mmCIF file of C-alpha atoms and ligand atoms in Angstrom:
data_model
loop_
_atom_site.group_PDB
_atom_site.id
_atom_site.type_symbol
_atom_site.label_atom_id
_atom_site.label_comp_id
_atom_site.label_asym_id
_atom_site.label_seq_id
_atom_site.Cartn_x
_atom_site.Cartn_y
_atom_site.Cartn_z
ATOM 1 C CA MET A 1211 9.573 -17.336 28.877
ATOM 2 C CA THR A 1212 11.389 -14.605 26.985
ATOM 3 C CA ILE A 1213 9.634 -13.102 24.162
ATOM 4 C CA GLU A 1214 11.746 -11.596 21.348
ATOM 5 C CA PRO A 1215 10.191 -8.248 19.969
ATOM 6 C CA GLN A 1216 10.303 -9.824 16.568
ATOM 7 C CA GLU A 1217 8.333 -12.715 17.738
ATOM 8 C CA TYR A 1218 6.072 -10.663 19.557
ATOM 9 C CA HIS A 1219 5.347 -8.506 16.420
ATOM 10 C CA GLU A 1220 5.024 -11.702 14.017
ATOM 11 C CA ALA A 1221 2.562 -13.002 16.893
ATOM 12 C CA LEU A 1222 0.514 -9.818 16.895
ATOM 13 C CA ALA A 1223 0.272 -9.409 12.989
ATOM 14 C CA GLN A 1224 -0.787 -13.202 12.667
ATOM 15 C CA LEU A 1225 -3.375 -12.440 15.224
ATOM 16 C CA ALA A 1226 -4.508 -9.063 13.570
ATOM 17 C CA TRP A 1227 -4.546 -11.012 10.026
ATOM 18 C CA GLN A 1228 -7.247 -13.625 11.744
ATOM 19 C CA VAL A 1229 -9.188 -10.964 13.074
ATOM 20 C CA GLU A 1230 -9.191 -9.391 9.707
ATOM 21 C CA LEU A 1231 -10.571 -12.957 8.208
ATOM 22 C CA GLY A 1232 -13.215 -12.989 10.654
ATOM 23 C CA ALA A 1233 -11.842 -14.893 13.640
ATOM 24 C CA ASP A 1234 -13.741 -13.300 16.629
ATOM 25 C CA GLU A 1235 -13.243 -16.261 19.184
ATOM 26 C CA ALA A 1236 -10.288 -18.338 20.517
ATOM 27 C CA ILE A 1237 -11.275 -21.933 20.654
ATOM 28 C CA GLY A 1238 -9.182 -24.645 21.788
ATOM 29 C CA GLU A 1239 -9.328 -27.993 20.184
ATOM 30 C CA VAL A 1240 -10.588 -29.841 23.360
ATOM 31 C CA ALA A 1241 -13.834 -28.876 25.239
ATOM 32 C CA VAL A 1242 -13.051 -27.683 28.518
ATOM 33 C CA ASN A 1243 -15.626 -28.441 31.673
ATOM 34 C CA ARG A 1244 -15.658 -24.946 33.272
ATOM 35 C CA TYR A 1245 -17.997 -26.395 36.028
ATOM 36 C CA GLU A 1246 -15.533 -28.922 37.057
ATOM 37 C CA GLU A 1247 -12.561 -26.372 36.796
ATOM 38 C CA LYS A 1248 -14.333 -24.374 39.392
ATOM 39 C CA ALA A 1249 -14.824 -27.081 41.674
ATOM 40 C CA LYS A 1250 -11.280 -28.219 41.686
ATOM 41 C CA PRO A 1251 -9.249 -26.504 44.490
ATOM 42 C CA LYS A 1252 -6.577 -24.333 42.903
ATOM 43 C CA PRO A 1253 -3.016 -26.060 43.829
ATOM 44 C CA LYS A 1254 -1.444 -23.835 46.110
ATOM 45 C CA THR A 1255 1.514 -23.966 43.504
ATOM 46 C CA ALA A 1256 4.900 -22.965 44.104
ATOM 47 C CA THR A 1257 4.924 -22.426 40.194
ATOM 48 C CA ALA A 1258 4.522 -18.766 39.468
ATOM 49 C CA PRO A 1259 2.363 -18.089 36.579
ATOM 50 C CA PRO A 1260 4.703 -17.823 33.439
ATOM 51 C CA VAL A 1261 6.304 -14.396 33.369
ATOM 52 C CA VAL A 1262 6.618 -12.639 30.231
ATOM 53 C CA GLU A 1263 9.684 -11.138 30.597
ATOM 54 C CA ALA A 1264 9.615 -7.391 30.117
ATOM 55 C CA ILE A 1265 9.260 -6.921 26.510
ATOM 56 C CA ASP A 1266 11.302 -4.301 24.782
ATOM 57 C CA GLU A 1267 9.503 -1.124 23.909
ATOM 58 C CA PRO A 1268 6.978 -2.456 21.186
ATOM 59 C CA VAL A 1269 8.866 -1.740 18.002
ATOM 60 C CA ASP A 1270 7.399 1.361 15.891
ATOM 61 C CA MET A 1271 7.261 -0.171 12.630
ATOM 62 C CA SER A 1272 6.731 3.155 10.778
ATOM 63 C CA ALA A 1273 9.844 4.151 12.217
ATOM 64 C CA GLU A 1274 11.787 0.515 11.546
ATOM 65 C CA ALA A 1275 10.487 1.209 7.868
ATOM 66 C CA ALA A 1276 12.066 4.684 8.148
ATOM 67 C CA ARG A 1277 15.173 3.211 9.365
ATOM 68 C CA LEU A 1278 15.287 0.474 6.799
ATOM 69 C CA VAL A 1279 14.595 2.885 3.861
ATOM 70 C CA ALA A 1280 17.440 5.191 5.014
ATOM 71 C CA GLY A 1281 19.992 2.422 3.751
ATOM 72 C CA CYS A 1282 18.170 2.076 0.574
ATOM 73 C CA GLY A 1283 20.664 3.924 -2.202
ATOM 74 C CA ASP A 1284 19.071 2.678 -5.385
ATOM 75 C CA LEU A 1285 15.615 0.639 -6.070
ATOM 76 C CA VAL A 1286 17.432 -2.995 -6.102
ATOM 77 C CA ALA A 1287 17.937 -2.075 -2.156
ATOM 78 C CA LEU A 1288 14.518 -0.689 -1.768
ATOM 79 C CA ARG A 1289 12.706 -3.825 -3.373
ATOM 80 C CA ALA A 1290 15.003 -6.142 -1.309
ATOM 81 C CA ALA A 1291 14.270 -4.158 1.798
ATOM 82 C CA LEU A 1292 10.392 -4.021 1.283
ATOM 83 C CA GLU A 1293 10.685 -7.556 0.289
ATOM 84 C CA GLY A 1294 12.322 -8.572 3.994
ATOM 85 C CA PHE A 1295 10.094 -6.330 5.746
ATOM 86 C CA ASP A 1296 7.535 -8.388 7.828
ATOM 87 C CA GLY A 1297 6.157 -5.395 9.797
ATOM 88 C CA CYS A 1298 2.580 -5.045 8.053
ATOM 89 C CA ALA A 1299 0.487 -7.855 8.406
ATOM 90 C CA LEU A 1300 -0.995 -7.518 4.866
ATOM 91 C CA LYS A 1301 2.214 -9.426 3.490
ATOM 92 C CA ARG A 1302 0.951 -12.537 4.981
ATOM 93 C CA GLY A 1303 -2.432 -12.782 2.997
ATOM 94 C CA ALA A 1304 -0.549 -11.557 -0.336
ATOM 95 C CA ARG A 1305 0.921 -14.109 -3.162
ATOM 96 C CA ASN A 1306 3.516 -11.499 -4.382
ATOM 97 C CA THR A 1307 4.987 -8.055 -3.351
ATOM 98 C CA VAL A 1308 3.772 -5.722 -5.513
ATOM 99 C CA PHE A 1309 6.923 -3.070 -6.068
ATOM 100 C CA SER A 1310 6.586 -1.444 -9.663
ATOM 101 C CA ASP A 1311 6.205 -1.659 -13.431
ATOM 102 C CA GLY A 1312 7.422 0.506 -15.985
ATOM 103 C CA ASN A 1313 10.539 2.552 -16.625
ATOM 104 C CA PRO A 1314 12.263 4.011 -13.809
ATOM 105 C CA ALA A 1315 13.619 6.733 -15.959
ATOM 106 C CA ALA A 1316 10.191 7.895 -16.768
ATOM 107 C CA SER A 1317 9.338 11.497 -16.553
ATOM 108 C CA VAL A 1318 6.071 10.356 -14.887
ATOM 109 C CA MET A 1319 5.638 8.525 -11.816
ATOM 110 C CA ILE A 1320 2.246 7.134 -11.038
ATOM 111 C CA ILE A 1321 0.915 5.956 -7.395
ATOM 112 C CA GLY A 1322 -2.118 4.139 -7.226
ATOM 113 C CA GLU A 1323 -3.495 2.416 -4.099
ATOM 114 C CA ALA A 1324 -2.985 -1.156 -3.999
ATOM 115 C CA PRO A 1325 -2.717 -4.424 -5.638
ATOM 116 C CA GLY A 1326 -5.941 -6.125 -6.474
ATOM 117 C CA ARG A 1327 -6.530 -9.671 -7.463
ATOM 118 C CA ASP A 1328 -4.412 -9.756 -10.787
ATOM 119 C CA GLU A 1329 -1.905 -7.569 -9.600
ATOM 120 C CA ASP A 1330 -1.205 -10.063 -6.459
ATOM 121 C CA ILE A 1331 -1.336 -12.896 -8.865
ATOM 122 C CA GLN A 1332 1.335 -11.364 -11.159
ATOM 123 C CA GLY A 1333 3.340 -9.085 -9.079
ATOM 124 C CA LYS A 1334 2.933 -5.974 -11.014
ATOM 125 C CA PRO A 1335 0.703 -3.013 -10.344
ATOM 126 C CA PHE A 1336 -2.407 -2.115 -12.678
ATOM 127 C CA ILE A 1337 -2.652 -5.177 -15.015
ATOM 128 C CA GLY A 1338 -6.417 -5.935 -14.113
ATOM 129 C CA ARG A 1339 -9.397 -4.190 -15.950
ATOM 130 C CA SER A 1340 -8.680 -0.803 -14.375
ATOM 131 C CA GLY A 1341 -4.968 -1.234 -15.267
ATOM 132 C CA GLN A 1342 -6.023 -1.253 -18.842
ATOM 133 C CA LEU A 1343 -8.000 1.508 -19.017
ATOM 134 C CA LEU A 1344 -5.252 3.475 -17.264
ATOM 135 C CA ASP A 1345 -3.210 2.394 -20.211
ATOM 136 C CA LYS A 1346 -5.385 3.484 -22.623
ATOM 137 C CA MET A 1347 -5.689 6.887 -20.923
ATOM 138 C CA LEU A 1348 -2.052 7.107 -20.891
ATOM 139 C CA ALA A 1349 -1.748 6.100 -24.847
ATOM 140 C CA ALA A 1350 -4.170 9.028 -25.372
ATOM 141 C CA ILE A 1351 -1.224 11.427 -24.301
ATOM 142 C CA GLY A 1352 1.634 9.537 -25.902
ATOM 143 C CA LEU A 1353 2.506 7.754 -22.490
ATOM 144 C CA ASN A 1354 3.358 4.213 -22.151
ATOM 145 C CA ARG A 1355 4.762 1.971 -19.381
ATOM 146 C CA ASN A 1356 6.961 0.098 -21.771
ATOM 147 C CA ALA A 1357 8.676 2.859 -23.304
ATOM 148 C CA GLU A 1358 12.458 3.335 -23.509
ATOM 149 C CA SER A 1359 12.609 6.939 -23.786
ATOM 150 C CA PRO A 1360 12.286 8.707 -20.396
ATOM 151 C CA GLU A 1361 9.805 11.418 -22.111
ATOM 152 C CA GLU A 1362 7.086 8.763 -23.216
ATOM 153 C CA ALA A 1363 7.324 6.455 -20.262
ATOM 154 C CA VAL A 1364 5.787 6.133 -17.103
ATOM 155 C CA TYR A 1365 6.790 4.028 -13.922
ATOM 156 C CA ILE A 1366 4.091 2.884 -11.708
ATOM 157 C CA THR A 1367 3.809 1.993 -7.769
ATOM 158 C CA ASN A 1368 1.106 2.008 -5.244
ATOM 159 C CA VAL A 1369 0.789 3.188 -1.756
ATOM 160 C CA LEU A 1370 0.751 -0.338 -0.734
ATOM 161 C CA PRO A 1371 2.842 -3.212 -2.011
ATOM 162 C CA TRP A 1372 0.608 -5.869 -0.768
ATOM 163 C CA ARG A 1373 -3.449 -6.758 -1.641
ATOM 164 C CA PRO A 1374 -5.553 -6.172 1.104
ATOM 165 C CA PRO A 1375 -8.039 -9.093 1.764
ATOM 166 C CA GLN A 1376 -10.953 -8.788 -0.281
ATOM 167 C CA ASN A 1377 -9.816 -5.571 -1.835
ATOM 168 C CA ARG A 1378 -10.770 -3.453 1.292
ATOM 169 C CA ASP A 1379 -9.566 0.051 1.474
ATOM 170 C CA PRO A 1380 -6.311 0.387 2.828
ATOM 171 C CA LEU A 1381 -6.138 1.265 6.900
ATOM 172 C CA VAL A 1382 -4.734 4.403 8.296
ATOM 173 C CA ASP A 1383 -1.976 2.695 10.241
ATOM 174 C CA GLU A 1384 -1.136 0.389 7.081
ATOM 175 C CA ILE A 1385 -0.513 3.239 4.954
ATOM 176 C CA ALA A 1386 1.287 5.078 7.908
ATOM 177 C CA MET A 1387 3.699 2.126 8.150
ATOM 178 C CA MET A 1388 4.292 2.049 4.300
ATOM 179 C CA LYS A 1389 4.954 5.530 3.751
ATOM 180 C CA PRO A 1390 8.549 5.845 4.661
ATOM 181 C CA PHE A 1391 8.886 3.040 1.805
ATOM 182 C CA LEU A 1392 6.827 5.141 -0.705
ATOM 183 C CA MET A 1393 8.570 8.359 -0.096
ATOM 184 C CA ARG A 1394 12.052 6.717 -0.647
ATOM 185 C CA HIS A 1395 10.846 5.316 -3.710
ATOM 186 C CA ILE A 1396 9.494 8.514 -4.979
ATOM 187 C CA ALA A 1397 12.977 10.287 -4.342
ATOM 188 C CA LEU A 1398 15.218 7.369 -5.879
ATOM 189 C CA VAL A 1399 12.808 7.802 -9.107
ATOM 190 C CA LYS A 1400 12.631 11.335 -9.087
ATOM 191 C CA PRO A 1401 10.344 11.987 -11.945
ATOM 192 C CA ARG A 1402 9.346 15.164 -13.586
ATOM 193 C CA ALA A 1403 5.780 14.769 -12.429
ATOM 194 C CA LEU A 1404 3.667 12.472 -10.153
ATOM 195 C CA LEU A 1405 0.325 11.297 -11.221
ATOM 196 C CA LEU A 1406 -1.776 10.569 -8.025
ATOM 197 C CA VAL A 1407 -4.431 7.992 -8.797
ATOM 198 C CA GLY A 1408 -7.422 7.814 -6.493
ATOM 199 C CA ASN A 1409 -8.248 8.849 -3.069
ATOM 200 C CA PRO A 1410 -5.658 7.017 -1.080
ATOM 201 C CA SER A 1411 -2.872 7.936 -3.191
ATOM 202 C CA ASN A 1412 -3.690 11.571 -2.980
ATOM 203 C CA GLN A 1413 -4.765 11.559 0.462
ATOM 204 C CA THR A 1414 -1.526 9.842 1.962
ATOM 205 C CA LEU A 1415 0.877 11.963 -0.379
ATOM 206 C CA LEU A 1416 -1.030 15.344 -0.372
ATOM 207 C CA GLU A 1417 -1.716 15.012 3.567
ATOM 208 C CA THR A 1418 -5.427 15.753 3.521
ATOM 209 C CA ASN A 1419 -8.871 14.007 4.321
ATOM 210 C CA GLN A 1420 -10.119 15.691 0.792
ATOM 211 C CA GLY A 1421 -11.300 13.628 -2.180
ATOM 212 C CA VAL A 1422 -9.990 13.564 -5.587
ATOM 213 C CA THR A 1423 -12.867 15.533 -6.716
ATOM 214 C CA ARG A 1424 -11.810 18.577 -4.500
ATOM 215 C CA LEU A 1425 -7.967 18.132 -5.267
ATOM 216 C CA ARG A 1426 -7.961 17.515 -8.885
ATOM 217 C CA GLY A 1427 -7.941 20.243 -11.828
ATOM 218 C CA ARG A 1428 -4.758 21.965 -10.039
ATOM 219 C CA TRP A 1429 -1.050 20.971 -9.637
ATOM 220 C CA HIS A 1430 0.004 20.291 -6.035
ATOM 221 C CA GLU A 1431 3.656 19.136 -5.065
ATOM 222 C CA VAL A 1432 5.079 16.295 -3.038
ATOM 223 C CA ALA A 1433 8.716 16.366 -1.774
ATOM 224 C CA GLY A 1434 9.241 19.303 -4.372
ATOM 225 C CA ILE A 1435 7.731 17.417 -7.310
ATOM 226 C CA PRO A 1436 4.629 18.902 -8.983
ATOM 227 C CA ALA A 1437 1.736 16.216 -8.355
ATOM 228 C CA LEU A 1438 -1.639 15.990 -10.425
ATOM 229 C CA PRO A 1439 -4.512 14.126 -8.857
ATOM 230 C CA ILE A 1440 -6.744 11.996 -11.265
ATOM 231 C CA PHE A 1441 -9.777 9.985 -10.802
ATOM 232 C CA HIS A 1442 -9.026 6.193 -10.034
ATOM 233 C CA PRO A 1443 -9.683 4.260 -13.573
ATOM 234 C CA ALA A 1444 -11.874 1.741 -11.477
ATOM 235 C CA TYR A 1445 -14.041 4.534 -10.480
ATOM 236 C CA LEU A 1446 -14.113 5.738 -14.219
ATOM 237 C CA LEU A 1447 -15.161 2.165 -15.139
ATOM 238 C CA ARG A 1448 -18.225 2.724 -12.749
ATOM 239 C CA MET A 1449 -18.931 6.479 -13.679
ATOM 240 C CA PRO A 1450 -18.026 6.918 -17.544
ATOM 241 C CA VAL A 1451 -19.231 10.283 -17.313
ATOM 242 C CA LYS A 1452 -16.529 11.393 -15.196
ATOM 243 C CA LYS A 1453 -13.919 10.463 -17.750
ATOM 244 C CA ARG A 1454 -14.098 14.105 -19.542
ATOM 245 C CA GLU A 1455 -12.764 15.311 -16.270
ATOM 246 C CA ALA A 1456 -9.913 12.899 -16.183
ATOM 247 C CA TRP A 1457 -9.180 13.815 -19.780
ATOM 248 C CA ALA A 1458 -8.809 17.606 -18.925
ATOM 249 C CA ASP A 1459 -6.246 16.296 -16.285
ATOM 250 C CA LEU A 1460 -4.480 14.313 -18.721
ATOM 251 C CA LEU A 1461 -4.100 17.070 -20.953
ATOM 252 C CA MET A 1462 -2.696 19.423 -17.992
ATOM 253 C CA LEU A 1463 -0.166 16.566 -17.560
ATOM 254 C CA LYS A 1464 0.862 16.735 -21.026
ATOM 255 C CA SER A 1465 1.107 20.365 -21.289
ATOM 256 C CA LYS A 1466 3.639 19.982 -17.909
ATOM 257 C CA LEU A 1467 5.709 17.464 -20.115
ATOM 258 C CA ASP A 1468 5.685 19.693 -23.203
ATOM 259 C CA GLU A 1469 6.814 22.624 -21.190
ATOM 260 C CA GLY A 1470 10.472 20.748 -21.188
HETATM 261 N N1 URA B 2263 -5.708 -0.245 -8.315
HETATM 262 C C1 URA B 2263 -4.671 0.005 -7.723
HETATM 263 O O1 URA B 2263 -4.625 1.213 -7.382
HETATM 264 N N2 URA B 2263 -3.276 -0.278 -7.918
HETATM 265 C C2 URA B 2263 -3.212 -1.469 -8.661
HETATM 266 O O2 URA B 2263 -2.257 -1.914 -8.976
HETATM 267 C C3 URA B 2263 -4.536 -2.016 -9.175
HETATM 268 C C4 URA B 2263 -5.712 -1.584 -9.308
#
């Protein structure tokens, strides 16, 4: 029996997905009497056990993603490549690929974590409760995802384009696999500034284990672009006392944009 690398990875991804959903045993549809099995003499079979023919080197999906995005010259091509990418098991449990929202010509690109339930249903980032707070925060410094003028507009995406089951935190492997898409996304949009929302976004792009609490309050750099960490609005909904610091960060963003 020959297994194509593609089939092998699909089967592996499906298995990982089932484990993710809580399946921890493989049970057949018909009960097997193992005592009877033992008693039966093993046929001296000439038929050799099925040989899984040498599977080509397991495909490194992160390298595969890097190979795919290298050929993407614009956002339309990148979206198509992402929608056609089957290496990440999260895609199988998601209703939609959440690519982006906002104006691609915007001065500011916002990077969140991953879609939640509402985003998964509607196929757009940050539209649930935390998205509504994010919109209010942006409006307070004159920014808006629907604005036509690049100076007032924002463009929004996430580290992961598919919703993790039960909104669990993204896994390190999932992030590593999808990072080439994110880096290409940033390179194609080429914003004047990045706003990194929440821990996974900061840790992925700043390549650190530090949390936003330590990283915020100063500018960093991602691929040559100034990048500002900020608390995730979902965190601010739970910890309104932190809004003060988030406001200070928004003012830092505004003054960077006002520098022209
Ligand atoms: N949280 C995120 O980080 N991104 C979304 O799109 C929604 C909620």
